[in-house]
Amino acid sequence: MSERIYTACVLIIGNEILSGRTQDTNLAHIALVLGEQGVRVREARVIADVEEEIVSAVNEARTKFDYVLTTGGIGPTHDDITADCIAKAFGVPLVVSEEIAAVIGQRPAPAEVMESRMLMARIPKGADLIDNPTGGPQGFCIGNVYVMAGIPSVMQGMLSTIPFAGGSVVRSCSVTAFLGESQVATGLAVLQEQHPDVDIGSYPFSRDGRYGTTLVIRGTDTEELNEVLDAVAELIRAGGEEPVDIKRA
Amino acid sequence: MSERIYTACVLIIGNEILSGRTQDTNLAHIALVLGEQGVRVREARVIADVEEEIVSAVNEARTKFDYVLTTGGIGPTHDDITADCIAKAFGVPLVVSEEIAAVIGQRPAPAEVMESRMLMARIPKGADLIDNPTGGPQGFCIGNVYVMAGIPSVMQGMLSTIPFAGGSVVRSCSVTAFLGESQVATGLAVLQEQHPDVDIGSYPFSRDGRYGTTLVIRGTDTEELNEVLDAVAELIRAGGEEPVDIKRA
């Protein structure tokens, strides 16, 4: 049975991530939330606050993936150009969302400040809103592109309101061994060949001066996942180590 | 004076980052280290362990940027396909590096384990080695592409040995204000227009229930940076707040 796989691309917009000044955490959060809904993040890009780069990344991603999610660049300052870029990517004008303007208008401010804030009410014509449970201006979606804030708490709130239509949920199981990857490499390759529907990943680490490897098996069939997990545990024992941290699917 | 700007693209290779299971920290580290050498990371991509995607990302990036740095996928298991992909991207065969093989051979192991480990000695023909101060197998570079391990400590060791030829070092200064971005937006836009050679970024946050904004000014001219910083501090005072955390360039 070949099942439809739903894919997503995450576009992280912002010079502060590219400068190394800010550590992105949005990608990992989005990947986990989408995974639970049966959507797999297949690519992510961190791009600068530069119009042509954002427009071309959006247009490339929206044809290639089922969903595109962007974070960042929807505030009220001169470097917040995401809405403009999305409108340009779709070839539509920006319009004022009365609904967002109403939210913004609730907090009183001097005229000049309000004018800047109202920039956040501009959305591409034809876009729908994404609720913002933190009470600030909403995000928006147009076509398969979902545009969210960059602040993690706000992004997480917005993301939690979006219903994604996904495929089977990808589950995982894992086991750790304090041995080198190479000690199980041959056996893993054989197992991967025998089970093409699961994805066996090997993630080496060093902890307290010891090298180890966590082996993660991902897929949609719980029974097959646990079967492969047992086989991996056997490989570890054959390598002379006891498997630890066994997490079944 | 229009100075040459050196650019880099970071390719983070690995399903574990895209699944959300592992939080990437390599991008921020690389960006900071390169910034100190006058090289600006202009784009980053997180890509899956899929040959065609890695090959096409490498070929696109190496023509577009001065430097391409990859992390991940150079271990001894079946999902470590980075070396194969780089060779394919450059249209050259893989060859065994005697120098890497010697490092690998220092640690005794059963024949089957050694065979897997020796996969890490394969590098694209014509590639140079990147030292590995942690004592494991080296990385390699070919053309403008630098191929490093994914484990942060190993990657950081490798990166520290690479001499990048960069331009002027990008410095930054910053100031924080407990006011909304919109309260300084108009003034910031004017300042940005007056100083096209600096990059003024506005990074909102919420901390202990209060909203605030950190304003970061980046550029190569220390005097101009501090001049803009003073002007931004003035904007904050004009908005009725006292600037905090002032960091001069």
Coordinates of C-alpha atoms in Angstrom, one line a residue:
Chain A
M1 CA 0.0 0.0 0.0
S2 CA 1.6 3.2 -1.1
E3 CA 0.1 6.0 1.0
R4 CA 0.1 9.7 0.1
I5 CA 2.8 11.5 2.1
Y6 CA 2.1 15.1 3.1
T7 CA 5.1 17.4 3.1
A8 CA 5.9 20.8 4.5
C9 CA 8.7 23.4 4.1
V10 CA 9.5 25.9 6.9
L11 CA 10.8 29.3 5.9
I12 CA 12.5 31.1 8.8
I13 CA 12.7 34.8 7.9
G14 CA 15.1 37.0 9.7
N15 CA 18.7 38.4 9.8
E16 CA 18.9 37.8 13.5
I17 CA 18.9 34.0 13.0
L18 CA 21.5 34.2 10.2
S19 CA 23.8 36.4 12.3
G20 CA 23.9 33.8 15.0
R21 CA 22.5 36.3 17.5
T22 CA 19.3 34.4 18.0
Q23 CA 19.0 30.7 18.3
D24 CA 16.0 29.4 16.3
T25 CA 13.7 27.0 18.1
N26 CA 10.7 27.4 15.9
L27 CA 11.7 24.7 13.4
A28 CA 11.9 21.9 15.9
H29 CA 8.6 22.9 17.4
I30 CA 6.8 23.1 14.1
A31 CA 8.3 19.8 13.0
L32 CA 7.0 18.0 16.1
V33 CA 3.5 19.5 15.9
L34 CA 3.2 18.8 12.2
G35 CA 4.5 15.3 12.7
E36 CA 1.7 14.6 15.1
Q37 CA -0.7 15.6 12.4
G38 CA 0.9 13.4 9.7
V39 CA 2.8 16.1 7.9
R40 CA 6.5 15.7 7.4
V41 CA 8.8 18.7 7.3
R42 CA 11.0 17.9 4.3
E43 CA 13.0 21.1 4.1
A44 CA 13.7 24.3 6.0
R45 CA 15.4 27.5 5.0
V46 CA 16.6 30.4 6.9
I47 CA 16.5 33.5 4.7
A48 CA 17.5 37.1 5.1
D49 CA 15.1 40.1 5.2
V50 CA 15.6 40.6 1.5
E51 CA 12.5 40.9 -0.7
E52 CA 13.7 39.0 -3.8
E53 CA 15.0 36.1 -1.7
I54 CA 11.8 35.7 0.3
V55 CA 9.6 35.9 -2.8
S56 CA 11.7 33.3 -4.7
A57 CA 11.9 31.0 -1.7
V58 CA 8.1 31.2 -1.2
N59 CA 7.3 30.5 -4.8
E60 CA 9.7 27.6 -5.1
A61 CA 8.4 26.0 -1.9
R62 CA 4.7 26.4 -2.5
T63 CA 4.9 24.4 -5.7
K64 CA 7.1 21.8 -4.2
F65 CA 5.5 21.0 -0.9
D66 CA 1.9 20.6 0.4
Y67 CA 2.4 23.2 3.1
V68 CA 4.7 26.2 3.5
L69 CA 5.0 27.8 7.0
T70 CA 6.8 31.0 7.5
T71 CA 8.0 32.6 10.8
G72 CA 9.1 36.1 11.3
G73 CA 8.9 39.5 9.7
I74 CA 5.3 40.4 10.4
G75 CA 5.8 43.1 12.9
P76 CA 5.5 46.9 12.5
T77 CA 9.0 48.0 11.7
H78 CA 10.9 48.7 8.4
D79 CA 12.5 45.2 8.4
D80 CA 9.1 43.4 8.6
I81 CA 8.5 42.7 4.9
T82 CA 7.0 39.3 5.0
A83 CA 3.4 40.4 4.1
D84 CA 4.7 42.5 1.2
C85 CA 6.7 39.5 -0.1
I86 CA 3.9 37.0 0.2
A87 CA 1.6 39.3 -1.7
K88 CA 4.3 39.8 -4.4
A89 CA 4.8 36.0 -4.6
F90 CA 1.1 35.5 -5.2
G91 CA 0.8 38.5 -7.5
V92 CA -1.9 40.1 -5.4
P93 CA -2.2 43.5 -3.7
L94 CA -2.1 44.1 0.0
V95 CA -5.4 45.0 1.6
V96 CA -6.3 46.1 5.1
S97 CA -8.0 43.4 7.2
E98 CA -10.7 45.1 9.2
E99 CA -10.6 42.2 11.7
I100 CA -6.9 42.6 12.4
A101 CA -7.3 46.4 12.5
A102 CA -10.0 46.0 15.2
V103 CA -7.6 43.9 17.3
I104 CA -4.8 46.5 16.9
G105 CA -7.2 49.4 17.6
Q106 CA -8.2 47.9 21.0
R107 CA -4.9 49.1 22.5
P108 CA -4.9 52.9 22.5
A109 CA -1.7 54.7 21.3
P110 CA -0.6 58.0 19.9
A111 CA -1.4 58.5 16.2
E112 CA 2.1 57.9 14.9
V113 CA 2.5 54.7 16.9
M114 CA -1.0 53.5 15.8
E115 CA 0.0 54.2 12.2
S116 CA 3.0 51.9 12.5
R117 CA 1.0 49.2 14.3
M118 CA -1.6 49.3 11.6
L119 CA 1.0 48.1 9.1
M120 CA 0.4 44.7 10.7
A121 CA -3.2 44.7 9.5
R122 CA -2.1 44.5 5.9
I123 CA -2.6 41.1 4.3
P124 CA -2.5 39.8 0.8
K125 CA -5.9 40.1 -1.0
G126 CA -7.7 36.8 -0.6
A127 CA -5.8 35.6 2.5
D128 CA -7.6 34.1 5.5
L129 CA -6.6 34.8 9.0
I130 CA -4.8 32.6 11.5
D131 CA -6.0 33.1 15.0
N132 CA -3.6 34.5 17.6
P133 CA -4.4 33.1 21.0
T134 CA -1.9 35.5 22.7
G135 CA -4.3 38.4 21.8
G136 CA -2.1 40.3 19.3
P137 CA -2.6 40.7 15.6
Q138 CA -3.5 37.6 13.7
G139 CA -1.3 35.8 11.1
F140 CA -2.7 34.8 7.7
C141 CA -2.7 32.1 5.1
I142 CA -3.0 32.3 1.4
G143 CA -3.1 29.2 -0.8
N144 CA -0.9 26.7 1.0
V145 CA 1.3 29.3 2.7
Y146 CA 0.9 30.0 6.4
V147 CA 2.4 33.2 7.7
M148 CA 3.1 33.3 11.5
A149 CA 5.0 35.5 13.9
G150 CA 8.6 34.9 14.8
I151 CA 8.3 35.2 18.6
P152 CA 8.2 31.5 19.7
S153 CA 5.2 31.9 22.1
V154 CA 3.1 33.8 19.6
M155 CA 4.1 31.4 16.8
Q156 CA 3.2 28.4 18.9
G157 CA -0.2 29.9 19.7
M158 CA -0.9 30.5 16.1
L159 CA 0.2 27.1 15.0
S160 CA -2.0 25.4 17.5
T161 CA -5.1 26.8 15.8
I162 CA -4.3 25.5 12.3
P163 CA -5.9 22.3 11.2
F164 CA -3.5 20.5 8.8
A165 CA -4.9 17.7 6.7
G166 CA -2.1 15.1 6.9
G167 CA -1.5 11.5 6.2
S168 CA -0.7 8.7 8.6
V169 CA 1.0 9.9 11.7
V170 CA 4.7 9.2 11.7
R171 CA 5.8 7.5 14.9
S172 CA 9.2 6.7 16.2
C173 CA 10.9 4.4 18.5
S174 CA 14.5 4.5 19.6
V175 CA 17.3 2.8 21.5
T176 CA 20.7 4.0 22.6
A177 CA 24.0 2.1 22.7
F178 CA 27.4 3.1 24.1
L179 CA 29.2 1.9 21.1
G180 CA 30.5 3.5 17.9
E181 CA 28.2 3.8 14.9
S182 CA 30.6 1.6 12.9
Q183 CA 29.9 -1.4 15.2
V184 CA 26.3 -1.6 14.0
A185 CA 26.7 0.0 10.5
T186 CA 26.6 -3.2 8.5
G187 CA 23.7 -4.7 10.4
L188 CA 21.7 -1.4 10.1
A189 CA 22.2 -1.2 6.4
V190 CA 20.8 -4.7 6.0
L191 CA 17.8 -3.9 8.2
Q192 CA 17.1 -0.7 6.3
E193 CA 17.1 -2.7 3.1
Q194 CA 14.7 -5.2 4.5
H195 CA 12.4 -2.5 5.8
P196 CA 12.2 0.2 3.1
D197 CA 9.0 1.8 4.7
V198 CA 10.8 2.7 7.9
D199 CA 13.6 5.3 8.2
I200 CA 16.5 4.1 10.4
G201 CA 18.6 7.0 11.6
S202 CA 21.9 6.7 13.5
Y203 CA 22.8 9.7 15.7
P204 CA 26.2 9.6 17.4
F205 CA 26.9 11.7 20.5
S206 CA 29.6 12.1 23.1
R207 CA 28.4 12.3 26.7
D208 CA 30.6 12.4 29.8
G209 CA 33.6 11.5 27.6
R210 CA 31.9 8.4 26.2
Y211 CA 30.9 7.9 22.6
G212 CA 27.5 6.5 21.9
T213 CA 24.8 6.3 19.3
T214 CA 21.1 6.7 19.4
L215 CA 19.2 4.7 16.8
V216 CA 15.8 6.1 15.8
I217 CA 13.3 4.2 13.7
R218 CA 10.5 6.3 12.2
G219 CA 7.5 5.1 10.2
T220 CA 3.7 4.8 10.3
D221 CA 3.3 1.1 11.1
T222 CA 3.7 0.5 14.9
E223 CA 4.1 -3.2 14.6
E224 CA 6.9 -2.9 12.0
L225 CA 8.6 -0.2 14.1
N226 CA 8.8 -2.4 17.2
E227 CA 10.0 -5.4 15.1
V228 CA 12.9 -3.3 13.7
L229 CA 13.6 -1.9 17.2
D230 CA 14.0 -5.5 18.5
A231 CA 16.3 -6.3 15.7
V232 CA 18.4 -3.2 16.4
A233 CA 18.6 -4.1 20.1
E234 CA 19.9 -7.6 19.0
L235 CA 22.6 -5.9 16.8
I236 CA 23.7 -3.9 19.9
R237 CA 24.0 -7.1 22.0
A238 CA 25.9 -8.8 19.2
G239 CA 28.3 -5.8 19.4
G240 CA 28.9 -6.6 23.0
E241 CA 26.9 -3.8 24.6
E242 CA 23.6 -3.7 26.5
P243 CA 20.9 -1.5 24.8
V244 CA 19.8 1.4 27.0
D245 CA 16.9 3.9 26.9
I246 CA 14.6 1.6 24.8
K247 CA 11.6 3.6 23.7
R248 CA 9.0 1.4 22.0
A249 CA 6.6 2.9 19.4
Chain B
M1 CA 33.5 53.1 -0.8
S2 CA 31.8 50.0 -1.9
E3 CA 33.5 47.0 -0.3
R4 CA 33.4 43.4 -1.4
I5 CA 31.1 41.4 0.9
Y6 CA 31.9 37.8 1.5
T7 CA 28.9 35.5 1.8
A8 CA 28.3 31.9 3.0
C9 CA 25.5 29.4 3.0
V10 CA 25.2 26.7 5.6
L11 CA 23.7 23.3 4.7
I12 CA 22.5 21.3 7.6
I13 CA 22.1 17.7 6.5
G14 CA 20.0 15.3 8.5
N15 CA 16.5 13.9 9.0
E16 CA 16.9 14.3 12.8
I17 CA 16.8 18.1 12.5
L18 CA 13.8 18.1 10.2
S19 CA 11.9 15.7 12.5
G20 CA 12.2 18.1 15.4
R21 CA 13.9 15.4 17.4
T22 CA 17.3 17.3 17.5
Q23 CA 17.6 21.0 18.0
D24 CA 20.2 22.4 15.7
T25 CA 22.8 24.7 17.3
N26 CA 25.4 24.5 14.6
L27 CA 24.0 27.3 12.5
A28 CA 24.3 30.0 15.2
H29 CA 27.8 28.9 16.1
I30 CA 29.0 29.0 12.5
A31 CA 27.4 32.3 11.9
L32 CA 29.1 33.9 14.9
V33 CA 32.5 32.4 14.0
L34 CA 32.3 33.4 10.3
G35 CA 31.1 36.9 11.3
E36 CA 34.3 37.4 13.3
Q37 CA 36.2 36.6 10.1
G38 CA 34.2 39.0 7.9
V39 CA 32.0 36.4 6.3
R40 CA 28.3 36.8 6.4
V41 CA 26.0 33.8 6.4
R42 CA 23.3 34.8 4.0
E43 CA 21.2 31.6 3.8
A44 CA 20.9 28.3 5.6
R45 CA 19.0 25.2 4.6
V46 CA 18.1 22.1 6.5
I47 CA 17.8 19.2 4.1
A48 CA 16.9 15.6 4.3
D49 CA 19.3 12.6 3.9
V50 CA 18.2 12.4 0.2
E51 CA 20.8 12.3 -2.5
E52 CA 19.2 14.4 -5.1
E53 CA 18.2 17.1 -2.6
I54 CA 21.7 17.4 -1.2
V55 CA 23.4 17.4 -4.7
S56 CA 21.1 20.1 -6.0
A57 CA 21.4 22.3 -2.8
V58 CA 25.2 22.0 -2.9
N59 CA 25.4 22.9 -6.6
E60 CA 23.0 25.9 -6.2
A61 CA 24.8 27.2 -3.2
R62 CA 28.3 26.9 -4.4
T63 CA 27.7 29.1 -7.4
K64 CA 25.7 31.7 -5.4
F65 CA 27.9 32.1 -2.3
D66 CA 31.6 32.5 -1.6
Y67 CA 31.6 29.7 0.9
V68 CA 29.3 26.7 1.5
L69 CA 29.6 24.8 4.8
T70 CA 27.8 21.5 5.4
T71 CA 27.3 19.8 8.7
G72 CA 26.2 16.2 9.2
G73 CA 26.1 12.9 7.3
I74 CA 29.8 12.0 7.3
G75 CA 29.7 9.0 9.7
P76 CA 29.9 5.3 8.9
T77 CA 26.2 4.3 8.6
H78 CA 23.9 3.8 5.7
D79 CA 22.3 7.3 6.2
D80 CA 25.7 9.0 5.9
I81 CA 25.7 10.0 2.3
T82 CA 27.2 13.5 2.3
A83 CA 30.6 12.5 0.8
D84 CA 28.9 10.6 -2.0
C85 CA 26.7 13.6 -2.7
I86 CA 29.5 16.2 -2.7
A87 CA 31.5 14.0 -5.1
K88 CA 28.4 13.7 -7.4
A89 CA 27.8 17.5 -7.2
F90 CA 31.4 18.1 -8.4
G91 CA 31.3 15.2 -10.9
V92 CA 34.3 13.5 -9.4
P93 CA 34.8 10.0 -8.0
L94 CA 35.3 9.1 -4.4
V95 CA 38.9 8.1 -3.4
V96 CA 40.3 6.8 -0.2
S97 CA 42.3 9.4 1.8
E98 CA 45.3 7.5 3.2
E99 CA 45.6 10.2 5.8
I100 CA 42.1 9.7 7.1
A101 CA 42.5 5.9 6.9
A102 CA 45.6 6.2 9.1
V103 CA 43.6 8.0 11.7
I104 CA 40.8 5.5 11.6
G105 CA 43.3 2.6 11.7
Q106 CA 44.8 3.8 15.0
R107 CA 41.8 2.4 16.9
P108 CA 41.7 -1.4 16.6
A109 CA 38.5 -3.0 15.8
P110 CA 37.1 -6.3 14.3
A111 CA 37.3 -6.5 10.5
E112 CA 33.6 -5.8 9.9
V113 CA 33.6 -2.8 12.2
M114 CA 36.8 -1.4 10.6
E115 CA 35.2 -1.9 7.2
S116 CA 32.3 0.4 8.1
R117 CA 34.6 2.9 9.8
M118 CA 36.8 3.1 6.7
L119 CA 33.8 4.5 4.8
M120 CA 34.7 7.7 6.5
A121 CA 38.0 7.8 4.7
R122 CA 36.3 8.3 1.3
I123 CA 36.6 11.8 0.0
P124 CA 35.9 13.3 -3.4
K125 CA 39.0 13.2 -5.7
G126 CA 40.9 16.5 -5.4
A127 CA 39.5 17.4 -1.9
D128 CA 41.7 18.8 0.8
L129 CA 41.3 17.7 4.4
I130 CA 39.9 19.7 7.3
D131 CA 41.7 19.0 10.6
N132 CA 39.7 17.4 13.4
P133 CA 41.1 18.5 16.7
T134 CA 39.0 16.0 18.6
G135 CA 41.1 13.2 17.1
G136 CA 38.6 11.5 14.9
P137 CA 38.4 11.3 11.1
Q138 CA 39.0 14.6 9.3
G139 CA 36.5 16.6 7.3
F140 CA 37.3 17.8 3.8
C141 CA 36.8 20.7 1.5
I142 CA 36.6 20.8 -2.3
G143 CA 36.3 24.1 -4.2
N144 CA 34.4 26.4 -1.9
V145 CA 32.5 23.7 -0.1
Y146 CA 33.6 22.7 3.5
V147 CA 32.2 19.4 4.8
M148 CA 32.1 19.0 8.5
A149 CA 30.7 16.6 11.1
G150 CA 27.3 17.1 12.6
I151 CA 28.2 16.6 16.3
P152 CA 28.5 20.1 17.6
S153 CA 31.8 19.6 19.5
V154 CA 33.4 17.9 16.5
M155 CA 32.1 20.5 14.1
Q156 CA 33.3 23.3 16.3
G157 CA 36.8 21.8 16.4
M158 CA 36.9 21.4 12.6
L159 CA 35.6 24.9 12.0
S160 CA 38.2 26.5 14.3
T161 CA 41.0 25.2 11.9
I162 CA 39.6 26.7 8.7
P163 CA 41.1 30.1 7.6
F164 CA 38.4 32.0 5.8
A165 CA 39.3 35.0 3.7
G166 CA 36.7 37.5 4.6
G167 CA 36.0 41.2 4.2
S168 CA 35.6 43.7 7.0
V169 CA 34.4 42.3 10.2
V170 CA 30.7 42.9 10.8
R171 CA 30.2 44.4 14.3
S172 CA 27.1 45.1 16.1
C173 CA 25.7 47.2 18.9
S174 CA 22.4 47.1 20.6
V175 CA 20.0 48.6 23.0
T176 CA 16.8 47.3 24.6
A177 CA 13.6 49.1 25.4
F178 CA 10.5 48.0 27.2
L179 CA 8.1 49.4 24.6
G180 CA 6.4 48.1 21.6
E181 CA 8.1 48.0 18.2
S182 CA 5.5 50.3 16.8
Q183 CA 6.5 53.1 19.2
V184 CA 9.9 53.4 17.4
A185 CA 9.0 52.1 14.0
T186 CA 8.7 55.4 12.2
G187 CA 12.0 56.8 13.6
L188 CA 13.8 53.6 12.9
A189 CA 12.7 53.6 9.2
V190 CA 14.1 57.2 8.9
L191 CA 17.4 56.2 10.5
Q192 CA 17.7 53.2 8.3
E193 CA 17.2 55.4 5.2
Q194 CA 19.8 57.8 6.4
H195 CA 22.3 55.0 7.1
P196 CA 22.0 52.5 4.2
D197 CA 25.4 50.9 5.1
V198 CA 24.2 49.6 8.5
D199 CA 21.5 47.1 9.1
I200 CA 19.0 48.1 11.8
G201 CA 17.0 45.1 13.2
S202 CA 14.1 45.2 15.6
Y203 CA 13.6 42.0 17.7
P204 CA 10.5 42.0 19.9
F205 CA 10.3 39.7 22.9
S206 CA 8.1 39.1 25.9
R207 CA 9.8 38.6 29.2
D208 CA 8.1 38.3 32.6
G209 CA 4.9 39.4 31.1
R210 CA 6.3 42.6 29.6
Y211 CA 6.8 43.3 25.9
G212 CA 10.0 44.8 24.8
T213 CA 12.2 45.2 21.8
T214 CA 15.9 44.8 21.3
L215 CA 17.3 47.0 18.5
V216 CA 20.5 45.7 16.9
I217 CA 22.6 47.8 14.6
R218 CA 25.1 45.8 12.5
G219 CA 27.8 47.1 10.1
T220 CA 31.5 47.5 9.6
D221 CA 32.1 51.1 10.6
T222 CA 32.3 51.4 14.4
E223 CA 31.9 55.1 14.5
E224 CA 28.7 55.0 12.4
L225 CA 27.3 52.1 14.5
N226 CA 27.7 54.1 17.7
E227 CA 26.2 57.2 16.1
V228 CA 23.1 55.2 15.0
L229 CA 23.0 53.6 18.5
D230 CA 22.8 57.0 20.1
A231 CA 20.1 58.1 17.8
V232 CA 18.1 54.9 18.6
A233 CA 18.5 55.6 22.3
E234 CA 17.1 59.0 21.7
L235 CA 14.1 57.5 19.9
I236 CA 13.4 55.3 22.9
R237 CA 13.6 58.3 25.3
A238 CA 11.2 60.2 23.0
G239 CA 8.9 57.2 23.4
G240 CA 8.9 57.8 27.1
E241 CA 11.1 54.9 28.1
E242 CA 14.7 54.7 29.4
P243 CA 17.0 52.6 27.1
V244 CA 18.5 49.5 28.9
D245 CA 21.3 47.0 28.1
I246 CA 23.2 49.5 25.9
K247 CA 26.0 47.6 24.2
R248 CA 28.3 49.9 22.2
A249 CA 30.2 48.7 19.1

